[in-house]
Tab-separated table of C-alpha atoms in Angstrom:
chain	number	residue	atom	x	y	z
A	19	VAL	CA	0.000	0.000	0.000
A	20	PHE	CA	2.831	2.363	0.909
A	21	ALA	CA	4.499	1.728	-2.450
A	22	HIS	CA	1.273	2.653	-4.267
A	23	ILE	CA	0.916	5.835	-2.221
A	24	THR	CA	4.543	6.746	-2.895
A	25	GLU	CA	4.082	6.043	-6.597
A	26	ALA	CA	0.950	8.193	-6.757
A	27	TYR	CA	2.640	11.048	-4.901
A	28	SER	CA	5.752	10.889	-7.098
A	29	THR	CA	3.669	10.775	-10.256
A	30	LEU	CA	1.368	13.623	-9.340
A	31	THR	CA	4.059	15.981	-8.006
A	32	ASN	CA	6.280	15.525	-11.071
A	33	ASP	CA	5.165	17.622	-14.082
A	34	GLU	CA	6.205	15.009	-16.660
A	35	GLY	CA	4.787	12.146	-14.577
A	36	ARG	CA	1.522	14.036	-14.129
A	37	ARG	CA	1.311	14.656	-17.880
A	38	LYS	CA	1.802	10.933	-18.631
A	39	TYR	CA	-0.753	10.020	-15.962
A	40	ASP	CA	-3.319	12.440	-17.448
A	41	GLU	CA	-2.700	10.995	-20.931
A	42	ASP	CA	-3.165	7.435	-19.661
A	43	LEU	CA	-6.331	8.479	-17.825
A	44	ALA	CA	-7.733	10.123	-20.956
A	45	ILE	CA	-7.058	6.966	-22.982
A	46	ARG	CA	-8.819	4.828	-20.377
A	47	LYS	CA	-11.863	7.113	-20.364
A	48	ARG	CA	-12.127	6.805	-24.152
A	49	ALA	CA	-12.025	2.984	-24.013
A	50	PRO	CA	-13.947	1.895	-20.878
A	51	ALA	CA	-14.764	-1.552	-22.308
A	52	GLN	CA	-11.077	-2.452	-22.465
A	53	GLU	CA	-10.177	-0.985	-19.063
A	54	LYS	CA	-10.572	-4.188	-17.071
A	55	LYS	CA	-8.604	-6.222	-19.596
A	56	VAL	CA	-5.721	-3.731	-19.722
A	57	GLU	CA	-5.626	-2.768	-16.028
A	58	GLY	CA	-3.990	-5.952	-14.672
A	59	GLY	CA	-1.088	-5.789	-17.122
A	60	ASP	CA	-0.914	-2.015	-17.038
A	61	ILE	CA	0.330	-1.587	-13.467
A	62	PRO	CA	3.673	-3.375	-13.965
A	63	LEU	CA	4.252	-1.403	-17.162
A	64	MET	CA	3.436	1.881	-15.440
A	65	ASN	CA	5.831	1.008	-12.608
A	66	PHE	CA	8.509	0.127	-15.162
A	67	ARG	CA	7.999	3.347	-17.121
A	68	HIS	CA	8.162	5.454	-13.984
A	69	GLY	CA	11.256	3.585	-12.775
A	70	LYS	CA	12.883	4.033	-16.189
A	71	ASP	CA	12.100	7.737	-16.096
A	72	MET	CA	13.750	8.020	-12.667
A	73	PHE	CA	16.725	5.964	-13.905
A	74	ASP	CA	17.139	8.133	-17.003
A	75	ARG	CA	17.223	11.222	-14.775
A	76	GLY	CA	19.948	9.678	-12.609
A	77	LYS	CA	17.652	9.095	-9.630
A	78	PHE	CA	18.679	5.470	-9.140
A	79	GLY	CA	17.517	5.138	-5.536
A	80	GLU	CA	14.079	6.427	-6.475
A	81	ALA	CA	13.921	4.127	-9.507
A	82	VAL	CA	14.550	0.932	-7.515
A	83	PRO	CA	11.153	0.638	-5.724
A	84	PHE	CA	9.221	1.183	-8.945
A	85	LEU	CA	11.339	-1.301	-10.873
A	86	GLN	CA	11.112	-3.810	-8.009
A	87	ASN	CA	7.317	-3.472	-8.079
A	88	ALA	CA	7.304	-4.041	-11.839
A	89	CYS	CA	9.407	-7.208	-11.382
A	90	ASP	CA	7.174	-8.454	-8.570
A	91	GLN	CA	4.011	-7.812	-10.569
A	92	ASP	CA	5.290	-9.301	-13.841
A	93	PRO	CA	8.291	-11.560	-13.231
A	94	SER	CA	8.398	-12.695	-16.861
A	95	LYS	CA	10.004	-9.522	-18.242
A	96	ALA	CA	13.779	-9.628	-18.635
A	97	GLU	CA	13.938	-5.883	-19.283
A	98	TYR	CA	12.365	-5.165	-15.873
A	99	PHE	CA	15.023	-7.213	-14.064
A	100	HIS	CA	17.789	-5.808	-16.250
A	101	LEU	CA	16.981	-2.182	-15.509
A	102	LEU	CA	16.417	-2.956	-11.819
A	103	ALA	CA	19.863	-4.566	-11.674
A	104	GLN	CA	21.425	-1.575	-13.429
A	105	ALA	CA	19.870	0.793	-10.886
A	106	GLN	CA	20.939	-1.395	-7.978
A	107	SER	CA	24.491	-1.682	-9.300
A	108	ARG	CA	24.914	2.074	-8.742
A	109	ASN	CA	24.769	1.569	-4.968
A	110	PRO	CA	27.513	-0.516	-3.292
A	111	ARG	CA	25.033	-1.852	-0.723
A	112	TRP	CA	22.874	-3.353	-3.458
A	113	LYS	CA	25.617	-5.121	-5.462
A	114	LYS	CA	24.437	-8.612	-4.417
A	115	ASP	CA	20.827	-7.762	-5.319
A	116	ALA	CA	22.057	-6.359	-8.625
A	117	GLU	CA	23.911	-9.594	-9.379
A	118	GLU	CA	20.802	-11.680	-8.603
A	119	ASN	CA	18.640	-9.506	-10.841
A	120	PHE	CA	21.150	-9.541	-13.714
A	121	LEU	CA	21.085	-13.348	-13.469
A	122	LYS	CA	17.260	-13.361	-13.468
A	123	ALA	CA	17.276	-11.115	-16.543
A	124	ALA	CA	19.761	-13.414	-18.297
A	125	GLU	CA	17.623	-16.429	-17.401
A	126	ARG	CA	14.609	-14.790	-19.052
A	127	ASP	CA	16.542	-13.493	-22.081
A	128	PRO	CA	19.640	-15.670	-22.481
A	129	THR	CA	20.669	-14.137	-25.816
A	130	ASN	CA	20.859	-10.524	-24.591
A	131	ALA	CA	24.532	-9.566	-24.740
A	132	GLU	CA	23.952	-6.312	-22.845
A	133	ILE	CA	22.889	-8.188	-19.715
A	134	TYR	CA	26.095	-10.250	-19.704
A	135	ALA	CA	28.233	-7.172	-20.400
A	136	HIS	CA	26.641	-5.239	-17.528
A	137	LEU	CA	27.062	-8.224	-15.209
A	138	GLY	CA	30.704	-8.475	-16.302
A	139	THR	CA	31.213	-4.830	-15.421
A	140	LEU	CA	29.644	-5.416	-12.012
A	141	TYR	CA	31.975	-8.349	-11.383
A	142	SER	CA	34.978	-6.385	-12.618
A	143	LYS	CA	34.264	-3.471	-10.281
A	144	GLY	CA	33.935	-5.969	-7.442
A	145	GLY	CA	37.328	-7.494	-8.206
A	146	LEU	CA	35.862	-10.780	-9.478
A	147	HIS	CA	37.945	-10.778	-12.651
A	148	ALA	CA	37.477	-14.442	-13.639
A	149	LYS	CA	33.691	-14.097	-13.433
A	150	ALA	CA	33.878	-10.765	-15.264
A	151	ARG	CA	35.924	-12.302	-18.067
A	152	ASP	CA	33.399	-15.154	-18.410
A	153	MET	CA	30.498	-12.701	-18.683
A	154	PHE	CA	32.318	-10.487	-21.198
A	155	LYS	CA	33.085	-13.562	-23.333
A	156	LYS	CA	29.456	-14.667	-23.127
A	157	ALA	CA	28.329	-11.207	-24.209
A	158	LEU	CA	30.655	-11.345	-27.202
A	159	GLN	CA	29.288	-14.755	-28.191
A	160	TRP	CA	25.883	-13.142	-28.692
A	161	ASP	CA	27.116	-9.779	-29.956
A	162	PRO	CA	30.740	-9.697	-31.171
A	163	ALA	CA	30.523	-5.902	-31.530
A	164	ASN	CA	29.461	-5.248	-27.917
A	165	GLU	CA	31.725	-2.362	-26.919
A	166	GLU	CA	31.325	-2.751	-23.153
A	167	ALA	CA	32.375	-6.414	-23.308
A	168	GLN	CA	35.297	-5.646	-25.640
A	169	ALA	CA	36.510	-2.855	-23.366
A	170	GLY	CA	36.060	-5.040	-20.285
A	171	LEU	CA	38.133	-7.849	-21.773
A	172	ALA	CA	40.806	-5.446	-22.992
A	173	GLN	CA	41.055	-3.853	-19.558
A	174	ASP	CA	41.239	-7.269	-17.899
A	175	ASP	CA	43.941	-8.465	-20.311
A	176	GLY	CA	45.869	-5.228	-19.782
A	177	GLY	CA	45.858	-5.783	-16.037
A	178	ARG	CA	47.215	-9.318	-16.397
A	179	LYS	CA	50.027	-8.164	-18.691
A	180	GLY	CA	51.245	-5.842	-15.953
A	181	LEU	CA	52.836	-7.146	-12.779
A	182	LEU	CA	51.348	-10.646	-13.009
A	183	GLY	CA	52.326	-10.882	-16.649
A	184	MET	CA	55.987	-10.938	-15.665
A	185	PHE	CA	55.525	-14.413	-14.227
A	186	LYS	CA	53.811	-15.878	-17.304
A	187	LYS	CA	55.351	-16.741	-20.624
């Protein structure tokens, strides 16, 4: 209930959010016969859109509850888990949650190279270089031109050629 109140408050006090809400309301009034059919699937999408809007404005902490609600309400959407994980990865306290949600996104969309690249970056920042390398390689299997994965692998290889590289032939 609190999440719904917070969502309503955030939507109505934000000019852009209020405009989108008014547009959605106007569409619903024009098509009352479809309202019941659309309403159940509409709430997760509205939460996702609002969370994405917060994310795009750099308000990652504010985006997380909306994206979490979207994931809870429709756990079949890889993009919901992916964006939630991206928002969580911005906060060091949520790194483990971010990892879990990247993995859920990859489970739902196993061919999405971006998910693997973002997870690789998370692992790399956490010092888990072997896991990072595996994720970057997996990303490149699905998208050989993925720049984040290429850069991640190049950075990882560069680090190994340094001090540790002296001991390898």
